[in-house]
Every structure is written in structure tokens, then in C-alpha cells.
C-alpha angles and dihedrals in degrees: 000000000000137000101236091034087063098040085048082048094051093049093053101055098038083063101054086042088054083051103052092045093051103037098034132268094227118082106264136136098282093013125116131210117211090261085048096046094040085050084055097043100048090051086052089051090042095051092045091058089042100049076064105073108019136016108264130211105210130156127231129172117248122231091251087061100258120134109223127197102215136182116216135159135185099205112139091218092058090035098098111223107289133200121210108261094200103242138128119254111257105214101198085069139077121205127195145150119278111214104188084050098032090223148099119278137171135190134192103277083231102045087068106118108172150001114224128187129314129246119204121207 
């Protein structure tokens, strides 16, 4: 197998793990089981190679409870010039660029609900 298959492989299930561990891993009302929590990494995994190469419309669900339709990208041509701000990656997060408000975002990795379609430039 591949190197990068393996690493890609391992992400993934680090994060549903993570999931599980911090949700529940019993079925609850906020509460994920390991084929829950594996649905929601792979869509993260899936969204983050994607950002790469097109700007994606996907959905999440905000902290206050809203659901947003958002429109990101990780292009380094669209990525405006960035300093270091000198903090420590949160991994229950995942950050992008948002195109339609030409700024960074994040969202909570298990609060992604859906990928929508793809836009080229």
C-alpha cells in the first residue's frame, strides 16, 4: 500500500475515533457510533482534498444550531498572503476560505453535514 494511502487511512480514522470519544459512543442525541462518526470523517477527508483543487459548496451545522450552505476553497491562488499567528492547531476544527466572504471560517469537523457540487475556475 502506499505511503500516502496509509497516512490518508490513518487520518481518517484518528478522526472518527476522535469522534466517537468526544460525542459518545453510545447512541444519544448528539452522540455518534463508529459507523456515525467514519460517515462524518471520510466527508471531512473528502471536502479537504477537494477544497484543493475547486471551490466546494458544502453544508455544516453552526454551534447555535443553524445549518449554513457555505462556499470555501484551499486553493493557494485564492488563499490571500497569511502571517503566523502563533497558535496552536485546533484539530476538532476545520478552517477554510470562505469565497463569498473573502475570509477565514471554521466550523466543528463533526458538525459537516454535507458536500454539495463543485464549482472549477
Amino acid at each position: 500500500m502506499a505511503t500516502t494511502l496509509k497516512n490518508a487511512l490513518r487520518e481518517i480514522l484518528n478522526l472518527a475515533w476522535q469522534f466517537v470519544k468526544k460525542n459518545g459512543y453510545t447512541v444519544k442525541k448528539n452522540g455518534y457510533t463508529i459507523s456515525e462518526a467514519m460517515k462524518v470523517a471520510w466527508a471531512n477527508y473528502k471536502l479537504k482534498q477537494a477544497m484543493k483543487n475547486k471551490i466546494v459548496r458544502f453544508y455544516y451545522r453552526k454551534v447555535s444550531g443553524e445549518i449554513r450552505e457555505a462556499f470555501g476553497s484551499l486553493q493557494e491562488k485564492l488563499l490571500p498572503a497569511t502571517k503566523e499567528s502563533g497558535r496552536k492547531p485546533n484539530d476538532t476544527l476545520f478552517t477554510y476560505y470562505d469565497t463569498e466572504r473573502e475570509s477565514w471560517r471554521s466550523f466543528k469537523r463533526a458538525n459537516l453535514l454535507s458536500i454539495g457540487e463543485f464549482k472549477k475556475i
